[in-house]
Amino acid sequence: PAKTYANGYKVSVDGTVIAETTDAVEMTTEGVKVILNEPAVDENTGEYQIATSADLLWFAKEVNSGTDFEGKTLVMTQDINMSGIPWTPIAKDGKLFKGTFDGQDHTISNLKVVATDKSPVGLFASNRGLIKNVKMQNVDIKGYYKAGAIVGDGLCSRVESCSVDGGSITIEPLNKDDGNHAGGIVGYLSAEPTAYVKDCSVSNLTIKAYRDLGGIAGTATGGT
């Protein structure tokens, strides 16, 4: 039977160590895997408490399985280091996030995303809710279309008081009409007057694209 451990175990895939974690992990015949249990919920506010890399991975998995968190709030309670942990952007492949994600001025560091197709890339692939008070440090994002440290495709997106410091965002042509829309915060911002990026900052970040790139947004039209 599987055993559960809680301190300082190495997370491996096919025998290759990809991270070290103090999150709960499970020993299986395939190696050590992070257990993606539902994070704690504040009894008074009903807010999900995102405290570890496993919590962040759980959040992404839930949204990408169809949970949109409309009317719900998730708050970061600690800094999270994503070094060596493979990342699938939140709200990928047409899935929607409609809640509030509040970083509470905590930092997500060393996030690495490598796209294999033209899907938008970033912490979030897309966003229909509110993302605020998130700090990103030393990002490494590579894709082909719509890339941003916070949100790749900001259609109807609201992003405020977020920052990015250090790292790189690189998108290049895969086919004829891509390699575009790369921004430090949002790759593409569009669609309705309520969409916006405000009070955000970017520093020490290298952004490369074939066209349509910018320090805050690669392309912004229809929002503010």
CSV table of N, CA and C in Angstrom, one decimal, residues 89-161:
chain,number,residue,atom,x,y,z
A,89,PRO,N,-0.6,25.7,-17.6
A,89,PRO,CA,-1.3,26.9,-17.2
A,89,PRO,C,-2.7,26.7,-16.8
A,90,ILE,N,-3.2,27.5,-15.9
A,90,ILE,CA,-4.6,27.5,-15.4
A,90,ILE,C,-5.5,28.0,-16.5
A,91,ALA,N,-6.7,27.3,-16.7
A,91,ALA,CA,-7.7,27.7,-17.7
A,91,ALA,C,-7.1,27.5,-19.1
A,92,LYS,N,-6.7,26.3,-19.3
A,92,LYS,CA,-6.1,25.9,-20.6
A,92,LYS,C,-7.2,25.2,-21.5
A,93,ASP,N,-7.1,25.3,-22.8
A,93,ASP,CA,-7.9,24.6,-23.7
A,93,ASP,C,-9.4,24.9,-23.6
A,94,GLY,N,-9.7,26.2,-23.4
A,94,GLY,CA,-11.1,26.6,-23.4
A,94,GLY,C,-11.7,26.6,-22.0
A,95,LYS,N,-11.0,26.1,-21.0
A,95,LYS,CA,-11.6,26.1,-19.7
A,95,LYS,C,-11.6,27.5,-19.1
A,96,LEU,N,-12.5,27.8,-18.2
A,96,LEU,CA,-12.6,29.2,-17.7
A,96,LEU,C,-12.4,29.3,-16.2
A,97,PHE,N,-11.7,30.4,-15.8
A,97,PHE,CA,-11.6,30.8,-14.4
A,97,PHE,C,-12.4,32.0,-14.2
A,98,LYS,N,-13.4,32.0,-13.4
A,98,LYS,CA,-14.3,33.2,-13.2
A,98,LYS,C,-14.3,33.7,-11.8
A,99,GLY,N,-13.4,33.2,-10.9
A,99,GLY,CA,-13.3,33.6,-9.5
A,99,GLY,C,-12.3,34.7,-9.3
A,100,THR,N,-11.8,34.8,-8.1
A,100,THR,CA,-10.8,35.8,-7.7
A,100,THR,C,-9.6,35.0,-7.2
A,101,PHE,N,-8.4,35.4,-7.7
A,101,PHE,CA,-7.1,34.8,-7.2
A,101,PHE,C,-6.3,36.0,-6.7
A,102,ASP,N,-6.1,36.0,-5.4
A,102,ASP,CA,-5.5,37.1,-4.7
A,102,ASP,C,-4.1,36.6,-4.1
A,103,GLY,N,-3.1,37.1,-4.7
A,103,GLY,CA,-1.7,36.7,-4.2
A,103,GLY,C,-1.3,37.2,-2.9
A,104,GLN,N,-2.1,38.2,-2.4
A,104,GLN,CA,-1.8,38.9,-1.1
A,104,GLN,C,-0.3,39.3,-1.0
A,105,ASP,N,0.2,39.8,-2.2
A,105,ASP,CA,1.6,40.2,-2.3
A,105,ASP,C,2.6,39.2,-2.0
A,106,HIS,N,2.2,37.9,-2.1
A,106,HIS,CA,3.2,36.8,-2.1
A,106,HIS,C,3.8,36.6,-3.4
A,107,THR,N,4.9,35.9,-3.5
A,107,THR,CA,5.7,35.7,-4.7
A,107,THR,C,5.6,34.2,-5.2
A,108,ILE,N,5.4,34.1,-6.5
A,108,ILE,CA,5.5,32.8,-7.2
A,108,ILE,C,6.9,32.9,-7.9
A,109,SER,N,7.8,32.1,-7.6
A,109,SER,CA,9.1,32.2,-8.2
A,109,SER,C,9.5,31.0,-9.1
A,110,ASN,N,10.3,31.2,-10.1
A,110,ASN,CA,10.9,30.1,-10.9
A,110,ASN,C,9.8,29.3,-11.7
A,111,LEU,N,8.7,30.0,-12.1
A,111,LEU,CA,7.7,29.3,-12.9
A,111,LEU,C,8.2,29.1,-14.3
A,112,LYS,N,8.2,27.8,-14.8
A,112,LYS,CA,8.6,27.5,-16.1
A,112,LYS,C,7.5,26.9,-16.9
A,113,VAL,N,7.2,27.5,-18.1
A,113,VAL,CA,6.2,27.0,-19.0
A,113,VAL,C,6.8,26.8,-20.4
A,114,VAL,N,6.6,25.6,-21.0
A,114,VAL,CA,7.0,25.4,-22.3
A,114,VAL,C,5.9,24.8,-23.1
A,115,ALA,N,5.4,25.6,-24.1
A,115,ALA,CA,4.2,25.2,-24.9
A,115,ALA,C,4.6,24.2,-25.9
A,116,THR,N,3.7,23.3,-26.2
A,116,THR,CA,3.9,22.3,-27.3
A,116,THR,C,3.0,22.6,-28.5
A,117,ASP,N,2.1,23.6,-28.3
A,117,ASP,CA,1.2,24.0,-29.4
A,117,ASP,C,0.9,25.4,-29.3
A,118,LYS,N,-0.1,25.9,-30.0
A,118,LYS,CA,-0.4,27.4,-30.0
A,118,LYS,C,-1.3,27.8,-28.8
A,119,SER,N,-1.4,27.0,-27.8
A,119,SER,CA,-2.2,27.4,-26.6
A,119,SER,C,-1.5,28.6,-25.9
A,120,PRO,N,-2.3,29.5,-25.4
A,120,PRO,CA,-1.7,30.7,-24.6
A,120,PRO,C,-1.0,30.1,-23.4
A,121,VAL,N,0.1,30.9,-23.0
A,121,VAL,CA,0.9,30.4,-21.9
A,121,VAL,C,1.1,31.5,-20.9
A,122,GLY,N,1.3,31.1,-19.6
A,122,GLY,CA,1.6,32.0,-18.5
A,122,GLY,C,1.2,31.2,-17.2
A,123,LEU,N,1.1,32.0,-16.1
A,123,LEU,CA,0.5,31.4,-14.9
A,123,LEU,C,-0.9,30.9,-15.2
A,124,PHE,N,-1.6,31.8,-15.9
A,124,PHE,CA,-3.0,31.5,-16.4
A,124,PHE,C,-2.9,31.4,-17.9
A,125,ALA,N,-3.5,30.5,-18.6
A,125,ALA,CA,-3.6,30.5,-20.0
A,125,ALA,C,-4.6,31.6,-20.4
A,126,SER,N,-5.8,31.6,-19.7
A,126,SER,CA,-6.8,32.6,-19.9
A,126,SER,C,-7.4,33.0,-18.6
A,127,ASN,N,-8.3,34.0,-18.6
A,127,ASN,CA,-8.9,34.5,-17.3
A,127,ASN,C,-10.1,35.3,-17.6
A,128,ARG,N,-11.2,34.9,-16.9
A,128,ARG,CA,-12.5,35.7,-17.0
A,128,ARG,C,-12.8,36.2,-15.6
A,129,GLY,N,-11.9,36.1,-14.7
A,129,GLY,CA,-12.1,36.6,-13.3
A,129,GLY,C,-11.2,37.7,-13.0
A,130,LEU,N,-10.8,37.8,-11.7
A,130,LEU,CA,-9.9,38.8,-11.2
A,130,LEU,C,-8.7,38.2,-10.6
A,131,ILE,N,-7.5,38.7,-11.1
A,131,ILE,CA,-6.2,38.3,-10.5
A,131,ILE,C,-5.6,39.5,-10.0
A,132,LYS,N,-5.2,39.5,-8.7
A,132,LYS,CA,-4.6,40.7,-8.1
A,132,LYS,C,-3.5,40.3,-7.1
A,133,ASN,N,-2.6,41.3,-6.9
A,133,ASN,CA,-1.6,41.2,-5.8
A,133,ASN,C,-0.7,40.0,-5.9
A,134,VAL,N,-0.4,39.6,-7.2
A,134,VAL,CA,0.5,38.5,-7.4
A,134,VAL,C,1.8,39.0,-7.8
A,135,LYS,N,2.9,38.5,-7.2
A,135,LYS,CA,4.3,38.8,-7.6
A,135,LYS,C,4.9,37.6,-8.3
A,136,MET,N,5.5,37.8,-9.5
A,136,MET,CA,6.2,36.7,-10.2
A,136,MET,C,7.6,37.1,-10.2
A,137,GLN,N,8.5,36.1,-10.0
A,137,GLN,CA,9.9,36.3,-10.0
A,137,GLN,C,10.6,35.2,-10.8
A,138,ASN,N,11.5,35.6,-11.7
A,138,ASN,CA,12.3,34.7,-12.5
A,138,ASN,C,11.5,33.7,-13.3
A,139,VAL,N,10.6,34.3,-14.2
A,139,VAL,CA,9.8,33.4,-15.0
A,139,VAL,C,10.6,32.9,-16.2
A,140,ASP,N,10.2,31.8,-16.7
A,140,ASP,CA,10.8,31.2,-18.0
A,140,ASP,C,9.6,30.7,-18.8
A,141,ILE,N,9.2,31.5,-19.7
A,141,ILE,CA,8.0,31.1,-20.5
A,141,ILE,C,8.3,31.1,-22.0
A,142,LYS,N,8.0,30.0,-22.6
A,142,LYS,CA,8.2,29.8,-24.0
A,142,LYS,C,7.0,29.3,-24.7
A,143,GLY,N,6.6,29.9,-25.8
A,143,GLY,CA,5.4,29.5,-26.5
A,143,GLY,C,5.4,30.0,-28.0
A,144,TYR,N,4.2,30.0,-28.6
A,144,TYR,CA,4.1,30.3,-30.0
A,144,TYR,C,3.1,31.4,-30.2
A,145,TYR,N,2.2,31.7,-29.2
A,145,TYR,CA,1.1,32.6,-29.4
A,145,TYR,C,0.5,33.0,-28.1
A,146,LYS,N,0.4,34.3,-27.8
A,146,LYS,CA,-0.3,34.8,-26.6
A,146,LYS,C,0.4,34.3,-25.3
A,147,ALA,N,1.4,35.1,-24.9
A,147,ALA,CA,2.2,34.7,-23.7
A,147,ALA,C,2.4,35.9,-22.8
A,148,GLY,N,2.1,35.6,-21.5
A,148,GLY,CA,2.3,36.6,-20.5
A,148,GLY,C,2.6,36.0,-19.2
A,149,ALA,N,3.4,36.6,-18.3
A,149,ALA,CA,3.7,36.0,-17.0
A,149,ALA,C,2.5,35.7,-16.2
A,150,ILE,N,1.5,36.6,-16.2
A,150,ILE,CA,0.3,36.4,-15.4
A,150,ILE,C,-0.8,35.7,-16.3
A,151,VAL,N,-1.1,36.2,-17.5
A,151,VAL,CA,-2.1,35.7,-18.3
A,151,VAL,C,-1.7,35.7,-19.8
A,152,GLY,N,-1.8,34.6,-20.5
A,152,GLY,CA,-1.5,34.6,-21.9
A,152,GLY,C,-2.6,35.3,-22.7
A,153,ASP,N,-3.8,34.8,-22.6
A,153,ASP,CA,-5.0,35.3,-23.4
A,153,ASP,C,-5.9,36.1,-22.4
A,154,GLY,N,-5.8,37.4,-22.4
A,154,GLY,CA,-6.6,38.2,-21.4
A,154,GLY,C,-7.9,38.6,-21.9
A,155,LEU,N,-8.6,37.8,-22.7
A,155,LEU,CA,-9.9,38.1,-23.2
A,155,LEU,C,-10.9,38.3,-22.0
A,156,CYS,N,-11.5,39.5,-21.8
A,156,CYS,CA,-12.3,39.8,-20.7
A,156,CYS,C,-11.7,39.7,-19.4
A,157,SER,N,-10.4,39.9,-19.3
A,157,SER,CA,-9.6,39.6,-18.1
A,157,SER,C,-9.4,40.9,-17.3
A,158,ARG,N,-9.4,40.7,-15.9
A,158,ARG,CA,-9.1,41.8,-15.0
A,158,ARG,C,-7.8,41.4,-14.2
A,159,VAL,N,-6.8,42.3,-14.3
A,159,VAL,CA,-5.6,42.0,-13.6
A,159,VAL,C,-5.1,43.3,-12.9
A,160,GLU,N,-4.9,43.3,-11.6
A,160,GLU,CA,-4.5,44.5,-10.9
A,160,GLU,C,-3.4,44.2,-9.9
A,161,SER,N,-2.6,45.2,-9.7
A,161,SER,CA,-1.5,45.2,-8.6
A,161,SER,C,-0.7,44.0,-8.7
